[in-house]
mmCIF file of N, CA, C and O in Angstrom:
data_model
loop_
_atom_site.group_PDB
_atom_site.id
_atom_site.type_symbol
_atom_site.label_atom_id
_atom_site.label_comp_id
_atom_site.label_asym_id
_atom_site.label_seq_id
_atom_site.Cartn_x
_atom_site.Cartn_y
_atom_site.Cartn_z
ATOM 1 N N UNK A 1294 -60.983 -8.103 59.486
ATOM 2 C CA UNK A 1294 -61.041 -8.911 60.685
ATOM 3 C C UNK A 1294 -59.639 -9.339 61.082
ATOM 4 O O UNK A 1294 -58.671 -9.609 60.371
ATOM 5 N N UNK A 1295 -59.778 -9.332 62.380
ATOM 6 C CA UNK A 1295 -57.949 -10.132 62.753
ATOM 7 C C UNK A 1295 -58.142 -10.545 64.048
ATOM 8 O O UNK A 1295 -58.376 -9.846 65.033
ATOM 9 N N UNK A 1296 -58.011 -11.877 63.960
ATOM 10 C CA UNK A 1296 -57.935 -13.053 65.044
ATOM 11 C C UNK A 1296 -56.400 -12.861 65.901
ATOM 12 O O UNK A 1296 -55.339 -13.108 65.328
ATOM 13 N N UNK A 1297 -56.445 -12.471 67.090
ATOM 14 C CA UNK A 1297 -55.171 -12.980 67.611
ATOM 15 C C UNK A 1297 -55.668 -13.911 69.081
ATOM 16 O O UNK A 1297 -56.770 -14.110 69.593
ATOM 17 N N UNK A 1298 -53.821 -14.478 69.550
ATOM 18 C CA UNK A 1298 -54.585 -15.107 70.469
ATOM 19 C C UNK A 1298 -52.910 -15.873 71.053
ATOM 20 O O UNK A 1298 -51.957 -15.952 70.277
ATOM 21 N N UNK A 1299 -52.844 -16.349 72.455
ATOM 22 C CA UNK A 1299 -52.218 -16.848 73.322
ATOM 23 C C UNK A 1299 -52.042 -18.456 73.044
ATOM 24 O O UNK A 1299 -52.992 -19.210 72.832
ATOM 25 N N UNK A 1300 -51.292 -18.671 73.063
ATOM 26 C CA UNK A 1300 -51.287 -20.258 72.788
ATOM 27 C C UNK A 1300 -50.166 -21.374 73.560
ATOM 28 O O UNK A 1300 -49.084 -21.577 73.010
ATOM 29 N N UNK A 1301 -50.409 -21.859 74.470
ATOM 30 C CA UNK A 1301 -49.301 -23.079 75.131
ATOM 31 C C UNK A 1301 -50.077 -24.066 74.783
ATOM 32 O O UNK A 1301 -51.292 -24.203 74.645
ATOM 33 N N UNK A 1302 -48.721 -25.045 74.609
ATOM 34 C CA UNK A 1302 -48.598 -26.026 74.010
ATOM 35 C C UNK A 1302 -47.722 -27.022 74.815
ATOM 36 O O UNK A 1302 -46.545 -27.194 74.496
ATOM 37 N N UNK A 1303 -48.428 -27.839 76.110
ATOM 38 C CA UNK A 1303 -47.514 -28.524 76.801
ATOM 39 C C UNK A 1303 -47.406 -30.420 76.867
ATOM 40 O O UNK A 1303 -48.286 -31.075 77.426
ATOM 41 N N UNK A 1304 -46.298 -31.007 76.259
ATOM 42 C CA UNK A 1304 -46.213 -32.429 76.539
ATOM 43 C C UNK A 1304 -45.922 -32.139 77.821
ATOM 44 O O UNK A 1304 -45.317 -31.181 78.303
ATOM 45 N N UNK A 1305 -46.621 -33.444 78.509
ATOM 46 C CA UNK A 1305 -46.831 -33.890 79.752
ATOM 47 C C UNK A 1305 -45.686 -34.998 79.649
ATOM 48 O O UNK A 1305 -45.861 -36.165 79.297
ATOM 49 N N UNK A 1306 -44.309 -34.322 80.077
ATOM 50 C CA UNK A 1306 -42.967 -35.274 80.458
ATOM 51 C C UNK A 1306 -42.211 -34.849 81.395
ATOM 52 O O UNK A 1306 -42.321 -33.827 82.072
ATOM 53 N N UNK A 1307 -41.368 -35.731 81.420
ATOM 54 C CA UNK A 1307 -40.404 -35.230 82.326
ATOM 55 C C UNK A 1307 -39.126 -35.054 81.658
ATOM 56 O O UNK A 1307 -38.859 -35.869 80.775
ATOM 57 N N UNK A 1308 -38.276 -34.124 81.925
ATOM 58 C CA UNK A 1308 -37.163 -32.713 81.001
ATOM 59 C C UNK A 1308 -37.551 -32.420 80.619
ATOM 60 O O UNK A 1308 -38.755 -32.290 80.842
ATOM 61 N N UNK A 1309 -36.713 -31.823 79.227
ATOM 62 C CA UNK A 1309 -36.848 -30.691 78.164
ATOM 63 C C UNK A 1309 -38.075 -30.611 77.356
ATOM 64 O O UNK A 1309 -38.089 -31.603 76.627
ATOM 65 N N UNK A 1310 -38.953 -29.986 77.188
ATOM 66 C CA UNK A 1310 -39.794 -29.662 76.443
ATOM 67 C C UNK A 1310 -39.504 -29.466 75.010
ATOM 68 O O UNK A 1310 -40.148 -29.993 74.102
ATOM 69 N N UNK A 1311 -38.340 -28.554 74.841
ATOM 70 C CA UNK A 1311 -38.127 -27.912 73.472
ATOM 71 C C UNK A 1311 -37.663 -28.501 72.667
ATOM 72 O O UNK A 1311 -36.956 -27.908 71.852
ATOM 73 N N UNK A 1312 -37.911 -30.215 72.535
ATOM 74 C CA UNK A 1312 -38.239 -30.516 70.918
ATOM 75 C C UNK A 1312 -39.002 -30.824 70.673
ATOM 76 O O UNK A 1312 -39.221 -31.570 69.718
ATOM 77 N N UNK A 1313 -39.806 -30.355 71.481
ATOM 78 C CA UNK A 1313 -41.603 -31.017 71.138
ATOM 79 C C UNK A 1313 -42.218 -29.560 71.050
ATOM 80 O O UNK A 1313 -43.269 -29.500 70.412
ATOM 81 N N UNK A 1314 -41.799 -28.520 71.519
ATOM 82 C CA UNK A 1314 -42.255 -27.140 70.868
ATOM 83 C C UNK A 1314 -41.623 -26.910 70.279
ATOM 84 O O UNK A 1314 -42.319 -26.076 69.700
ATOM 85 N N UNK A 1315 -40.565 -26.868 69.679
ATOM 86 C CA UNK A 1315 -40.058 -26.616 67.990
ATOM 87 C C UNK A 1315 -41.217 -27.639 67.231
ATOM 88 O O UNK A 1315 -41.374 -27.648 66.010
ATOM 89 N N UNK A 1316 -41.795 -28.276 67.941
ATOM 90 C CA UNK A 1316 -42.587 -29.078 66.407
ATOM 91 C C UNK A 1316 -43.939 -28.398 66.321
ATOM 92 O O UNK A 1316 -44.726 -28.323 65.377
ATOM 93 N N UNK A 1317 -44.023 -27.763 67.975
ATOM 94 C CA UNK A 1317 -45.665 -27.326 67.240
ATOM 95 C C UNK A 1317 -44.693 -26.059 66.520
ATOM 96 O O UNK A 1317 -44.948 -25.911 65.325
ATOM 97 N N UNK A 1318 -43.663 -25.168 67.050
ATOM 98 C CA UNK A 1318 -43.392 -24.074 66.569
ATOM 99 C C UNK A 1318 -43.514 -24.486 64.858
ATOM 100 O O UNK A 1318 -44.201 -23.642 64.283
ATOM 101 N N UNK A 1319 -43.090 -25.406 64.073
ATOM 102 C CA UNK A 1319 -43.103 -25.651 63.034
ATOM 103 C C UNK A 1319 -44.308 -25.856 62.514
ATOM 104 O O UNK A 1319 -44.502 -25.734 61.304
ATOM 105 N N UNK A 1320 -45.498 -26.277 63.584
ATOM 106 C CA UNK A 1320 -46.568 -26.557 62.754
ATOM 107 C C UNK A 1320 -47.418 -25.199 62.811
ATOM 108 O O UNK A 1320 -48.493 -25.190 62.212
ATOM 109 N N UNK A 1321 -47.108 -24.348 63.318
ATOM 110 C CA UNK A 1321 -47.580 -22.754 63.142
ATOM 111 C C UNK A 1321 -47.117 -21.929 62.117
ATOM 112 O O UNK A 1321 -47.723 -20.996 61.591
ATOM 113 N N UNK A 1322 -46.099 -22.307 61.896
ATOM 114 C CA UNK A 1322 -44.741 -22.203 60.387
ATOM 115 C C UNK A 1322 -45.671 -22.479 59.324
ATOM 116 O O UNK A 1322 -46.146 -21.609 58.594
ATOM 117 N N UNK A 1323 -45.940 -23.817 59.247
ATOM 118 C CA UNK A 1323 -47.060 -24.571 58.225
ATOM 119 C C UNK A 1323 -48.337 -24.096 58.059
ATOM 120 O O UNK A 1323 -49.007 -24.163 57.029
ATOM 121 N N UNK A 1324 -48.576 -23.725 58.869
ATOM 122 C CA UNK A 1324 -49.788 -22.848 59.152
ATOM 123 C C UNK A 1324 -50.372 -21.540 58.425
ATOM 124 O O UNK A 1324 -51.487 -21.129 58.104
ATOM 125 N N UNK A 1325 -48.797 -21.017 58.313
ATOM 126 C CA UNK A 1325 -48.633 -19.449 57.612
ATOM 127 C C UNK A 1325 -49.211 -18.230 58.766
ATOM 128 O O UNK A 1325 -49.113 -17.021 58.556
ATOM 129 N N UNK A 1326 -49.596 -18.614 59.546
ATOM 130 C CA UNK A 1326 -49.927 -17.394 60.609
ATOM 131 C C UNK A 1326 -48.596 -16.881 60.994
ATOM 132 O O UNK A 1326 -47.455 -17.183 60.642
ATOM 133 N N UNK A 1327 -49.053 -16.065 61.774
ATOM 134 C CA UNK A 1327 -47.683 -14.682 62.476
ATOM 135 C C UNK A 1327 -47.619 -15.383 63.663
ATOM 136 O O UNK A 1327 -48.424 -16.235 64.038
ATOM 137 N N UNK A 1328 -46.417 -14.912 64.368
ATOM 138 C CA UNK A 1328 -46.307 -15.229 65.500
ATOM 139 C C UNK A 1328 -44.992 -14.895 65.942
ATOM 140 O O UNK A 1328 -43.947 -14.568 65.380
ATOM 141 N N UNK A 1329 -45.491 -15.143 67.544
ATOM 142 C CA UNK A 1329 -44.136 -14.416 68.076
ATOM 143 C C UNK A 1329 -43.945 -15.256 69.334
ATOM 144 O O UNK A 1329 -44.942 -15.049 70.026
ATOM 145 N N UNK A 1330 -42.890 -16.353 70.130
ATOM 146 C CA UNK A 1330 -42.968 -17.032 70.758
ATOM 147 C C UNK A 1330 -41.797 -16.381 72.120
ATOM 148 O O UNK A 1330 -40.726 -15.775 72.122
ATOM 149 N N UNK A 1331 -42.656 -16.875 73.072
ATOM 150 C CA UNK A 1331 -42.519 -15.976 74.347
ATOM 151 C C UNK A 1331 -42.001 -17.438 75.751
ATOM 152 O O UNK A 1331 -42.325 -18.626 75.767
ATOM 153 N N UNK A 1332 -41.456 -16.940 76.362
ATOM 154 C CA UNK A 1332 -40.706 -17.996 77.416
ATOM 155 C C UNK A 1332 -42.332 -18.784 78.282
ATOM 156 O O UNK A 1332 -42.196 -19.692 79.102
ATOM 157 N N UNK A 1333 -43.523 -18.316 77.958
ATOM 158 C CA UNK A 1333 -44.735 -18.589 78.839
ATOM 159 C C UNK A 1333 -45.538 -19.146 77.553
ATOM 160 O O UNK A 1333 -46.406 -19.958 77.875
ATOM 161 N N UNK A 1334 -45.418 -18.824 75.810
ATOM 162 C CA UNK A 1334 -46.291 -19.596 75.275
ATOM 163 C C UNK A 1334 -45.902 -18.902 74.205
ATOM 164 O O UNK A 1334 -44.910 -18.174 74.229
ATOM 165 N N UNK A 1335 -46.722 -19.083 73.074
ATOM 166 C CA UNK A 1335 -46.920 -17.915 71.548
ATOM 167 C C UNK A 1335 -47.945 -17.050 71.488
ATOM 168 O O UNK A 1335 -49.002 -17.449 71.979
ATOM 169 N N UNK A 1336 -47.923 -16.015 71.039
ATOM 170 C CA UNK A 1336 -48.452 -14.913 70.470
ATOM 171 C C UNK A 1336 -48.800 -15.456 68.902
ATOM 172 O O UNK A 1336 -47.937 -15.723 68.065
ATOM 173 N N UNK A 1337 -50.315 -15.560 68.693
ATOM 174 C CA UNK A 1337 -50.441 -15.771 67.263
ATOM 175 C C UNK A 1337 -50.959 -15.081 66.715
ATOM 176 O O UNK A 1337 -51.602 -14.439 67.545
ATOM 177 N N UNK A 1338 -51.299 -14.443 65.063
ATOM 178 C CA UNK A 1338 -52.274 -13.596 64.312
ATOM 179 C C UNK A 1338 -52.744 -14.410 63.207
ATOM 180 O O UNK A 1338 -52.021 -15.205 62.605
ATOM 181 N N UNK A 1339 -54.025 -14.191 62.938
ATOM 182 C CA UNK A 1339 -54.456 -14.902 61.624
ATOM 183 C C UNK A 1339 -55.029 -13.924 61.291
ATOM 184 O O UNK A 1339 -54.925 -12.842 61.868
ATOM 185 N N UNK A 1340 -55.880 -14.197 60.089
ATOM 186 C CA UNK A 1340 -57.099 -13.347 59.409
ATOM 187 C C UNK A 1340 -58.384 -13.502 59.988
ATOM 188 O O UNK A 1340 -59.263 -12.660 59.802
ATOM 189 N N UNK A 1341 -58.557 -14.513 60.671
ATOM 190 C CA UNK A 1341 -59.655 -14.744 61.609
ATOM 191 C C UNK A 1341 -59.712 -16.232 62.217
ATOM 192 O O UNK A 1341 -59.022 -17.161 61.798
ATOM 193 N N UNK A 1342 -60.747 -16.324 63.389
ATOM 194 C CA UNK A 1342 -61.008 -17.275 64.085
ATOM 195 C C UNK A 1342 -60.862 -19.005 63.892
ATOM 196 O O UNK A 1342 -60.410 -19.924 64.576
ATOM 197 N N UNK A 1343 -61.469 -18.876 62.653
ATOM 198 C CA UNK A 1343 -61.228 -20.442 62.012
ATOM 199 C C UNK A 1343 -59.673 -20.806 61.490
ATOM 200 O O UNK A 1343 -59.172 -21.929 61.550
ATOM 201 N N UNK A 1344 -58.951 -19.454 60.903
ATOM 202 C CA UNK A 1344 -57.845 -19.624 60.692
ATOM 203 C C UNK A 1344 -56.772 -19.875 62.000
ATOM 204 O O UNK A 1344 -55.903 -20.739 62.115
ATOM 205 N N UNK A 1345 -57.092 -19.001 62.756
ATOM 206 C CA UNK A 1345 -56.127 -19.458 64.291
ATOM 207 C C UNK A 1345 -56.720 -20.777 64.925
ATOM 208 O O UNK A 1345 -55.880 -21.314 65.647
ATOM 209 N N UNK A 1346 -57.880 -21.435 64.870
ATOM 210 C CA UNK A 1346 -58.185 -22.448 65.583
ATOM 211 C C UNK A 1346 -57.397 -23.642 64.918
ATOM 212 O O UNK A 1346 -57.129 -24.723 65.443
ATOM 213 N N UNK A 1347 -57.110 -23.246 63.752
ATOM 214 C CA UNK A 1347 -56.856 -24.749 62.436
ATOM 215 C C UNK A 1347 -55.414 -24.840 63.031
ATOM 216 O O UNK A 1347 -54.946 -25.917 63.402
ATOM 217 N N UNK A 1348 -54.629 -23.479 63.115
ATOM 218 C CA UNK A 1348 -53.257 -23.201 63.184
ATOM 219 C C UNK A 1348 -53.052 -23.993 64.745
ATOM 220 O O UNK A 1348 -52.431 -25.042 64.914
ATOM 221 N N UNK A 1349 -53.736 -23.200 65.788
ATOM 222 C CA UNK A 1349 -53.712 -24.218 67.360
ATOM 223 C C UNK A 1349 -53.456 -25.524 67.259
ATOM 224 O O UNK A 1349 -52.463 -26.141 67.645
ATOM 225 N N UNK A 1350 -54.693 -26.015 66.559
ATOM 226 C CA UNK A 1350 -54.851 -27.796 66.417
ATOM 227 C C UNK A 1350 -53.505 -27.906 65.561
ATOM 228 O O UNK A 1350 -52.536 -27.860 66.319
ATOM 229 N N UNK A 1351 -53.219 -28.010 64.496
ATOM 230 C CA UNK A 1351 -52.126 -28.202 63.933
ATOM 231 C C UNK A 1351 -50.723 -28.281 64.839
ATOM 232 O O UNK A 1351 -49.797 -29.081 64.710
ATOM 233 N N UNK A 1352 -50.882 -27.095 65.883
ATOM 234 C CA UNK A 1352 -49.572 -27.093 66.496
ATOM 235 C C UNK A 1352 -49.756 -28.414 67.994
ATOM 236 O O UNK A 1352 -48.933 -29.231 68.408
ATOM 237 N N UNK A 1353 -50.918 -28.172 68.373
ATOM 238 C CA UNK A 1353 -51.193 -29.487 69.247
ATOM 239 C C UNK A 1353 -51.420 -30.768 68.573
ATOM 240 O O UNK A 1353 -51.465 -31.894 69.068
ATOM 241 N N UNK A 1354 -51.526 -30.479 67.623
ATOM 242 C CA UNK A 1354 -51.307 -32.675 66.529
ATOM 243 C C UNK A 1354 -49.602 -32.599 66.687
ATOM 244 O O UNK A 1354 -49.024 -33.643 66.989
ATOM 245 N N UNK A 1355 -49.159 -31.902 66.571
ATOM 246 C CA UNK A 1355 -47.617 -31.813 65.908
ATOM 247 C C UNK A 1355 -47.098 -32.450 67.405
ATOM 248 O O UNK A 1355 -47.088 -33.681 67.408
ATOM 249 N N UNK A 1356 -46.844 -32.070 68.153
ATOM 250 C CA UNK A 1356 -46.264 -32.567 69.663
ATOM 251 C C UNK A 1356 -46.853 -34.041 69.769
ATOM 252 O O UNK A 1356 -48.065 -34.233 69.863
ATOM 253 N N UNK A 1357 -45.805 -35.192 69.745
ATOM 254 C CA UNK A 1357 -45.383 -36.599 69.936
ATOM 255 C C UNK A 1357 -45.541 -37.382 71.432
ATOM 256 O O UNK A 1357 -44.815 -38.295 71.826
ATOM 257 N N UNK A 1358 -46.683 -36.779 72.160
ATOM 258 C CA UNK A 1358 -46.511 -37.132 73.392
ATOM 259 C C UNK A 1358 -47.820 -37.931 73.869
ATOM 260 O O UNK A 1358 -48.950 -37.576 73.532
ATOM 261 N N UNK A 1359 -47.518 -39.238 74.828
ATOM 262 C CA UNK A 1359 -49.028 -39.496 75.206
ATOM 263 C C UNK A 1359 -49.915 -38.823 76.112
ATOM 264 O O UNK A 1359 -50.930 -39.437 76.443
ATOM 265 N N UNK A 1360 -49.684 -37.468 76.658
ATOM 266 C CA UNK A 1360 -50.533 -36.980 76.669
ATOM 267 C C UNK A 1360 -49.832 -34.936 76.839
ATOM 268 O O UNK A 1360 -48.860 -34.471 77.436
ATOM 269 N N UNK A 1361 -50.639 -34.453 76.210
ATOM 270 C CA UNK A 1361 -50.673 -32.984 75.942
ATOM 271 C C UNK A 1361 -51.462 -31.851 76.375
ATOM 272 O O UNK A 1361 -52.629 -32.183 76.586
ATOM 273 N N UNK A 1362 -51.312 -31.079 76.503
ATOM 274 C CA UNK A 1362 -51.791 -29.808 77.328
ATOM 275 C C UNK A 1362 -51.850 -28.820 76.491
ATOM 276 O O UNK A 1362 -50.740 -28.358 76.227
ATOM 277 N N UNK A 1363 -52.811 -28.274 75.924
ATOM 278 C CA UNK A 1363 -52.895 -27.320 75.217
ATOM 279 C C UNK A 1363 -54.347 -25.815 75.861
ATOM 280 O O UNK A 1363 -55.464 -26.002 76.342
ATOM 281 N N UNK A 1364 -53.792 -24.811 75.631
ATOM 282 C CA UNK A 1364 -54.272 -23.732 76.380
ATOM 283 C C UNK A 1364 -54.698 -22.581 75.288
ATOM 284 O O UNK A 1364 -53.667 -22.236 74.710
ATOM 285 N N UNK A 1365 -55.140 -22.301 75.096
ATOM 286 C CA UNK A 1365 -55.712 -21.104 74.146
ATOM 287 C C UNK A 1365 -56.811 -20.091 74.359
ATOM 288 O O UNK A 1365 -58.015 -20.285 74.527
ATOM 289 N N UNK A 1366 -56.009 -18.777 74.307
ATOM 290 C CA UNK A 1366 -56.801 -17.804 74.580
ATOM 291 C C UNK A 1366 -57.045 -16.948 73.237
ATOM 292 O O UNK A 1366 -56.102 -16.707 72.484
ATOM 293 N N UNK A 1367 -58.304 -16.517 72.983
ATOM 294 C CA UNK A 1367 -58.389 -15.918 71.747
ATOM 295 C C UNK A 1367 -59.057 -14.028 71.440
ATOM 296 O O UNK A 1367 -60.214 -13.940 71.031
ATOM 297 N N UNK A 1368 -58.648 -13.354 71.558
ATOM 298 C CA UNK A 1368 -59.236 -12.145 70.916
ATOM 299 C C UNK A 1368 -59.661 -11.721 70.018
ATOM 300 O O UNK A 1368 -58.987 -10.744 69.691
ATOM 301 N N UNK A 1369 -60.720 -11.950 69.146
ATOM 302 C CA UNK A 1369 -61.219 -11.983 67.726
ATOM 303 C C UNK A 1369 -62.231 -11.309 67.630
ATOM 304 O O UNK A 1369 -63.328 -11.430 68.174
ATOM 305 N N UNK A 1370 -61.523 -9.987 66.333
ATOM 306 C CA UNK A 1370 -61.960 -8.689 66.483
ATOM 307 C C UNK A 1370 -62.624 -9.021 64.930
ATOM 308 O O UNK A 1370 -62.073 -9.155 63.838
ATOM 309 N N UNK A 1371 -64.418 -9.109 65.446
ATOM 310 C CA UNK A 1371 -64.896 -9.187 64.379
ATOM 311 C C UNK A 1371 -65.252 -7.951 63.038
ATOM 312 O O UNK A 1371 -65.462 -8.151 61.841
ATOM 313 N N UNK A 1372 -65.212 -6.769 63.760
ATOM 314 C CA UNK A 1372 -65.601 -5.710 62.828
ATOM 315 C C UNK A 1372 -64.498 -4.529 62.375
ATOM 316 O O UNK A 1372 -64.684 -3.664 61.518
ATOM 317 N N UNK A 1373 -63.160 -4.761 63.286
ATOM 318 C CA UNK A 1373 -61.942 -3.976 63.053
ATOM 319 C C UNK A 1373 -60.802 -5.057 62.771
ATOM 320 O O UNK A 1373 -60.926 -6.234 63.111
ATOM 321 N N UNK A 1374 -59.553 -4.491 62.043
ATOM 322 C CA UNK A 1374 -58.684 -5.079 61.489
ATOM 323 C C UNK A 1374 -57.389 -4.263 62.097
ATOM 324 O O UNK A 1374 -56.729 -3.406 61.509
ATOM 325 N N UNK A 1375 -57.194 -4.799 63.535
ATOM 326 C CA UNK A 1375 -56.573 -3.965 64.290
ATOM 327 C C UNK A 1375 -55.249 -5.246 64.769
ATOM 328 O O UNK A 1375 -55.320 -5.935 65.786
ATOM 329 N N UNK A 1376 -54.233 -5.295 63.855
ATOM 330 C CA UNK A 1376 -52.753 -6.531 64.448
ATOM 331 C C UNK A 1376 -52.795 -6.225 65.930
ATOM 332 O O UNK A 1376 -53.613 -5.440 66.409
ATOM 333 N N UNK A 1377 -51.683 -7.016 66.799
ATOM 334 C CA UNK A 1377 -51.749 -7.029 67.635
ATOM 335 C C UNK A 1377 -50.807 -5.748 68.060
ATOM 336 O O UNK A 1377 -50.995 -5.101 69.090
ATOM 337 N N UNK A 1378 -49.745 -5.480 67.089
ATOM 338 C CA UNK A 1378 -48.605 -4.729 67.744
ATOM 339 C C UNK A 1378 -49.702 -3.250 67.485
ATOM 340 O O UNK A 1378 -49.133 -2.242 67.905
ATOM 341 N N UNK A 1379 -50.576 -3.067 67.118
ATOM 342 C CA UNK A 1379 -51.330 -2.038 67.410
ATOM 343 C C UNK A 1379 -51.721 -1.683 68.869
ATOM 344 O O UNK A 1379 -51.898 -0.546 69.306
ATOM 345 N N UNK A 1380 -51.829 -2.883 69.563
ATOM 346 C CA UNK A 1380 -52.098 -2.785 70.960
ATOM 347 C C UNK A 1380 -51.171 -2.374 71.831
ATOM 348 O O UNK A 1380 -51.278 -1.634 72.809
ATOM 349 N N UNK A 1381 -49.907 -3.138 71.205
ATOM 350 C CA UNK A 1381 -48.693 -2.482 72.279
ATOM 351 C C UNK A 1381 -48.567 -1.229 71.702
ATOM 352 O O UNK A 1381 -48.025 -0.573 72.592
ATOM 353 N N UNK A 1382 -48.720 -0.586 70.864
ATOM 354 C CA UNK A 1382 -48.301 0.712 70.248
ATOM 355 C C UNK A 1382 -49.355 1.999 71.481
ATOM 356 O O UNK A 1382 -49.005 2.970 72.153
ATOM 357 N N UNK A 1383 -50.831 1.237 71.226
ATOM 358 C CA UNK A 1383 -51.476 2.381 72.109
ATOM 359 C C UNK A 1383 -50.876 2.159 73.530
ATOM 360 O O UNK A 1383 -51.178 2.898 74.467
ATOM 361 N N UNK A 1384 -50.130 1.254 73.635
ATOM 362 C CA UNK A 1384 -49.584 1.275 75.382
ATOM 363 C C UNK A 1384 -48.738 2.217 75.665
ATOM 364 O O UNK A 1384 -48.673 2.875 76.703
ATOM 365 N N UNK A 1385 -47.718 2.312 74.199
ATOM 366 C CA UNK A 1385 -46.272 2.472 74.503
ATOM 367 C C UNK A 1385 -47.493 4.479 74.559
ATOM 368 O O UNK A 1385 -47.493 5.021 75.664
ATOM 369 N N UNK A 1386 -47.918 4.870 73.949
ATOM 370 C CA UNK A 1386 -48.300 6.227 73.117
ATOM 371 C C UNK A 1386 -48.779 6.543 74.864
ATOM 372 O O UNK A 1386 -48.146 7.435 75.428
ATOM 373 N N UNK A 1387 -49.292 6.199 75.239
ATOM 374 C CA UNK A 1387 -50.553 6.021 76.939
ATOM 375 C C UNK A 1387 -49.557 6.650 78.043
ATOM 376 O O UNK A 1387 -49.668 7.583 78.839
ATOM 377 N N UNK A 1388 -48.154 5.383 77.628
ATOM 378 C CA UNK A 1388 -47.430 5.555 78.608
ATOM 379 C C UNK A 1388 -46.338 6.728 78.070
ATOM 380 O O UNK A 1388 -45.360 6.956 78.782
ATOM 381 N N UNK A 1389 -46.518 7.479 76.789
ATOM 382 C CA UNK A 1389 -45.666 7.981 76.144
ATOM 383 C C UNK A 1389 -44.066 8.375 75.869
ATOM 384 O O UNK A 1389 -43.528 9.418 75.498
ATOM 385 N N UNK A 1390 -43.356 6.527 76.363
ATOM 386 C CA UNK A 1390 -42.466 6.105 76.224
ATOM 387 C C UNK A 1390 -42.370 4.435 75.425
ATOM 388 O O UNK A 1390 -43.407 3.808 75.210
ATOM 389 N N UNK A 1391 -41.622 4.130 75.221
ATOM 390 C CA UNK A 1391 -41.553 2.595 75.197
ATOM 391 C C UNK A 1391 -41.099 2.225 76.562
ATOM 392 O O UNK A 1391 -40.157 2.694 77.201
ATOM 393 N N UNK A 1392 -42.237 0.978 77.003
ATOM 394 C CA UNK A 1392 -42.052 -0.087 77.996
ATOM 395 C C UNK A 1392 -40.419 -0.079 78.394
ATOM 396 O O UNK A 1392 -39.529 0.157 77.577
ATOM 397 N N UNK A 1393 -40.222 -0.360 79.698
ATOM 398 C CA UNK A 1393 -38.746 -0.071 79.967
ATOM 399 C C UNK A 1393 -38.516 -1.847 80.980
ATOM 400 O O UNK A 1393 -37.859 -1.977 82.013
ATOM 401 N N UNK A 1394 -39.178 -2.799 80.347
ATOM 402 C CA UNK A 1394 -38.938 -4.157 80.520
ATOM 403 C C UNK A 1394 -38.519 -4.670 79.873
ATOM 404 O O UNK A 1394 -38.709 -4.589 78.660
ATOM 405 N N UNK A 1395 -37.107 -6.071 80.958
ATOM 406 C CA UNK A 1395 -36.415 -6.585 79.552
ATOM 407 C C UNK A 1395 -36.029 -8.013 80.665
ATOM 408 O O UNK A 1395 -36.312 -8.064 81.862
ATOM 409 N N UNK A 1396 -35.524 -8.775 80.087
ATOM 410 C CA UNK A 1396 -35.385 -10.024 80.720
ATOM 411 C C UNK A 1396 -33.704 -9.815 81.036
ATOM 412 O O UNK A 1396 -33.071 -10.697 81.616
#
């Protein structure tokens, strides 16, 4: 089985955000899940569903704010054990190049 899934994590302030997502980033750290953090949110992997939901909450307790925004999208592949970079792989194979996007 392999849980992945989309995750923002927003204090409701005004400026900088990013020391209040370095803390959930840390509480995903704590977590032990995978991940990969993106200018729009994180990319997470667990072993399954309960494990990415624990990891979410953890990263939305972690942010210090009176009030928070948290967003989660989940793909949880109950009968295959398919990571996520498997997905970009059948893209890159489809498009039979690697993606030619870059910031």
């Amino acid at each position: 089985m392999t849980a992945s899934g989309f995750l923002t994590v927003a204090p409701v302030i005004e400026g900088s955000m990013a020391e209040q997502i370095a803390r959930a980033v840390e509480a995903l750290e704590d977590a032990g899940v995978a991940y990969e953090t993106t200018p729009m949110g994180t990319l997470i992997e667990a072993e399954d569903a309960a494990e990415l939901f624990d990891a979410a909450r953890a990263a939305h307790e972690a942010v210090d704010a009176d009030r928070v925004e948290t967003l989660l999208k989940i793909d949880d592949k109950r009968t295959t054990d398919e990571p996520m970079a498997a997905k970009v792989e059948a893209v890159e194979a489809a498009l039979g190049r690697e993606p030619r996007g870059g910031r």
